[in-house]
Structures are given as structure tokens and as C-alpha cells.
Amino acid sequence: MTIVREIDVIPFRNRLKEIAIKIGMSLVNQTKIITAASELARNMLKYANGGNVTIEVVSKGRENGVRLVFVDEGPGIKDISLAMKDGYSTGKSLGLGLPGTKRLVSEFQIESEVGKGTKVTVTKWKNG
Amino acid sequence: MEKIPILRMGDLLLVTIQVDLYDRLAETLESDLVLMIKKTGAQGVLIDISAVSIIDSFMGRIIGNIATMSKIMDAETVVVGMQPAVAITLVELGLPLNGVLSALNVERGMELLKGKIALKGASFEDDEDGYPE
């Protein structure tokens, strides 16, 4: 799904919710992954003027989960470890976005190249 | 543009958020509420979020802002009806909404607000005659 305007986040959240319900994810975990997705979508809009996100159902053994891949062609992140620190922000936000998001998901991966863009992959297991 | 209605009930303002929040909508609510407090001289604001299934850092910050701004405008804010999953998520995200009064439901929220407002009135009277009762 393409996210280029703030309003695009709503159908994306709804789609994600449908999928999470379909695989039987608990309400708390649904809320966590949707909140994490909302944070990442905002980052993409704010720093890269939007980008693309894919939602897929993944499984590991008997465990199902949802994986989200956010890809943008924005300015990239210079210092990822700094961006992952609680309370750090280059914008005017609280700096909770990336570290907070990481706490809400089961797996979190970020790759970024200055001038090229950023790719964030998050996975939330049904029971994780 | 979509807007969240603000109802006036005596010296309270009542906001029931029935739609999914997004940034612009939350920002509009913030400025509308502050203007309404000024216009009506409201002493309390009750925000019902029982229908809100997602609050992320931005929306959480707006809720905190509303509480702080109302305070400066001499009004108390109570947030009611937060869903358990939302509360769990907010704390894990790192946004415990310190400084925001909350209540389990609208009824308790109303009581809390009325108590706060009555207390304010009482301490005001004490100041005037100098003899606390």
C-alpha cells in the first residue's frame, strides 16, 4: 500500500486489523502492532514524504504472525543507534517513535542509507 | 473537513471521540477545545475515548497537550473509558500520560470533575474571608 497522505494511514490500519483478526491475534497484540504501524507510517510521511508498505502473513513453526515492510526513498537516517534511543528526535516529537515501536513488536529491523532511503521491517507473532 | 463535536453541559465540555483518530483530526480537536473553553468559560473537560482503538505517540501527546492547555485556561480535563489494550500499548510505547486525569467511565469521570470544580470553588471562598471552614 502506498502512503503519501496522512489520511492513507486509516485504510492501512484497517487492512492490518482485518489481517490480524483473521490469523486470530489477541486484541492486545492487535493494538500493539497497529500502534507500531501507525508510528512507522507517520515517520515515513514526516521524514520521507511517504513511501510504501507491504503486509504479509508469516509463520514460524506453528506460530503465525504479521510482517510489515516500510520502504521509503527519503533522506535516510545518519545514525541509527541514536535514532533508536528513547527521547531522541530530530523533529519536534517526543522521540518515542522508533524505540517505542521496537518495544511493541516481536522483531524489528532497520536499514538505512543516507540519500537513498530507509527500510523498516517489523514482525508481530500472534502470541508474542 | 471532518470534526469531532464538542458539547456543552453546564460548565463542562463533553467530547466523545467516535471515529478513528488521525493527526490532523486530533490537532483540530486540540485547538477547537481551547477556543471553546475560552468562549464558554467551561471549568471542566471530559473526553470519552471508549471508542478509540488506537492511540499512538502523536495522539497521546495531543491528549496530554489538551490537559495542560485546559489547566492553563483554568479548566480540568478527565479522560474516560480507555480500552485496556490501549492502556497496555501506551505504557509499553513509553507514554504513560502523566498529568492527565482519568476515570474508568463517563459517570466516574463526571464525579471526578465535579469534585475538582467544587474544591476549586471552596478554596477560592476560603481565600476571600480568610477563615477556612
PDB file of C-alpha atoms in Angstrom, chain A residues 6-7 10 13-14 17 27-28 30-32 34-36 38-39 42 86 92-94 96-97 99-101 103-104, chain B residues 2 20-25 27 53-59 61 83-86 88-95:
ATOM      1  CA  GLU A   6      -1.978  11.344   6.419  1.00  0.00           C
ATOM      2  CA  ILE A   7      -5.414  10.027   5.527  1.00  0.00           C
ATOM      3  CA  ILE A  10      -6.530   4.876   8.112  1.00  0.00           C
ATOM      4  CA  ARG A  13      -4.605   0.434   9.763  1.00  0.00           C
ATOM      5  CA  ASN A  14      -7.985  -1.094   8.913  1.00  0.00           C
ATOM      6  CA  LYS A  17      -6.562  -5.043  11.670  1.00  0.00           C
ATOM      7  CA  LEU A  27      -6.738  -7.802  20.967  1.00  0.00           C
ATOM      8  CA  VAL A  28      -3.719  -6.564  22.921  1.00  0.00           C
ATOM      9  CA  GLN A  30      -3.520  -6.308  17.505  1.00  0.00           C
ATOM     10  CA  THR A  31      -3.450  -2.961  19.267  1.00  0.00           C
ATOM     11  CA  LYS A  32       0.319  -3.132  19.665  1.00  0.00           C
ATOM     12  CA  ILE A  34      -1.413  -1.343  14.735  1.00  0.00           C
ATOM     13  CA  THR A  35       0.037   1.317  17.033  1.00  0.00           C
ATOM     14  CA  ALA A  36       3.560   0.401  15.902  1.00  0.00           C
ATOM     15  CA  SER A  38       0.875   3.973  12.902  1.00  0.00           C
ATOM     16  CA  GLU A  39       4.170   5.267  14.312  1.00  0.00           C
ATOM     17  CA  ARG A  42       3.944   8.726  10.452  1.00  0.00           C
ATOM     18  CA  ASP A  86      14.472   6.915  23.848  1.00  0.00           C
ATOM     19  CA  LYS A  92       9.633  18.202  17.286  1.00  0.00           C
ATOM     20  CA  SER A  93       8.243  14.906  18.531  1.00  0.00           C
ATOM     21  CA  LEU A  94       8.875  13.162  21.833  1.00  0.00           C
ATOM     22  CA  LEU A  96       9.357   7.741  21.247  1.00  0.00           C
ATOM     23  CA  GLY A  97       8.590   6.622  17.705  1.00  0.00           C
ATOM     24  CA  PRO A  99      12.317   2.830  20.335  1.00  0.00           C
ATOM     25  CA  GLY A 100       8.659   2.692  21.380  1.00  0.00           C
ATOM     26  CA  THR A 101       7.756   0.853  18.200  1.00  0.00           C
ATOM     27  CA  ARG A 103       9.053  -2.444  22.248  1.00  0.00           C
ATOM     28  CA  LEU A 104       5.630  -3.081  20.716  1.00  0.00           C
TER      29      LEU A 104
ATOM     30  CA  GLU B   2     -14.193  16.059   9.482  1.00  0.00           C
ATOM     31  CA  ASP B  20     -10.521   6.676  14.366  1.00  0.00           C
ATOM     32  CA  LEU B  21      -8.149   9.470  15.181  1.00  0.00           C
ATOM     33  CA  TYR B  22      -5.570  10.707  12.753  1.00  0.00           C
ATOM     34  CA  ASP B  23      -3.122  13.533  13.255  1.00  0.00           C
ATOM     35  CA  ARG B  24      -4.985  16.411  11.625  1.00  0.00           C
ATOM     36  CA  LEU B  25      -8.228  15.488  13.375  1.00  0.00           C
ATOM     37  CA  GLU B  27      -4.833  18.722  16.176  1.00  0.00           C
ATOM     38  CA  SER B  53      -8.878   1.600  19.475  1.00  0.00           C
ATOM     39  CA  ILE B  54      -5.504   3.155  18.644  1.00  0.00           C
ATOM     40  CA  ILE B  55      -3.574   5.901  20.408  1.00  0.00           C
ATOM     41  CA  ASP B  56      -0.017   6.325  19.223  1.00  0.00           C
ATOM     42  CA  SER B  57       2.639   8.765  20.437  1.00  0.00           C
ATOM     43  CA  PHE B  58       1.294  11.683  18.447  1.00  0.00           C
ATOM     44  CA  MET B  59      -2.307  11.330  19.559  1.00  0.00           C
ATOM     45  CA  ARG B  61       0.815  13.823  23.057  1.00  0.00           C
ATOM     46  CA  GLN B  83      -9.653   0.403  26.477  1.00  0.00           C
ATOM     47  CA  PRO B  84      -7.328  -1.962  28.377  1.00  0.00           C
ATOM     48  CA  ALA B  85      -5.378  -2.859  25.227  1.00  0.00           C
ATOM     49  CA  VAL B  86      -4.798   0.837  24.538  1.00  0.00           C
ATOM     50  CA  ILE B  88      -1.112  -1.525  27.820  1.00  0.00           C
ATOM     51  CA  THR B  89       0.158  -0.285  24.476  1.00  0.00           C
ATOM     52  CA  LEU B  90       0.617   3.322  25.639  1.00  0.00           C
ATOM     53  CA  VAL B  91       2.706   2.302  28.620  1.00  0.00           C
ATOM     54  CA  GLU B  92       4.897   0.000  26.538  1.00  0.00           C
ATOM     55  CA  LEU B  93       5.301   2.693  23.946  1.00  0.00           C
ATOM     56  CA  GLY B  94       6.671   4.875  26.740  1.00  0.00           C
ATOM     57  CA  LEU B  95       3.811   7.330  27.047  1.00  0.00           C
TER      58      LEU B  95
END
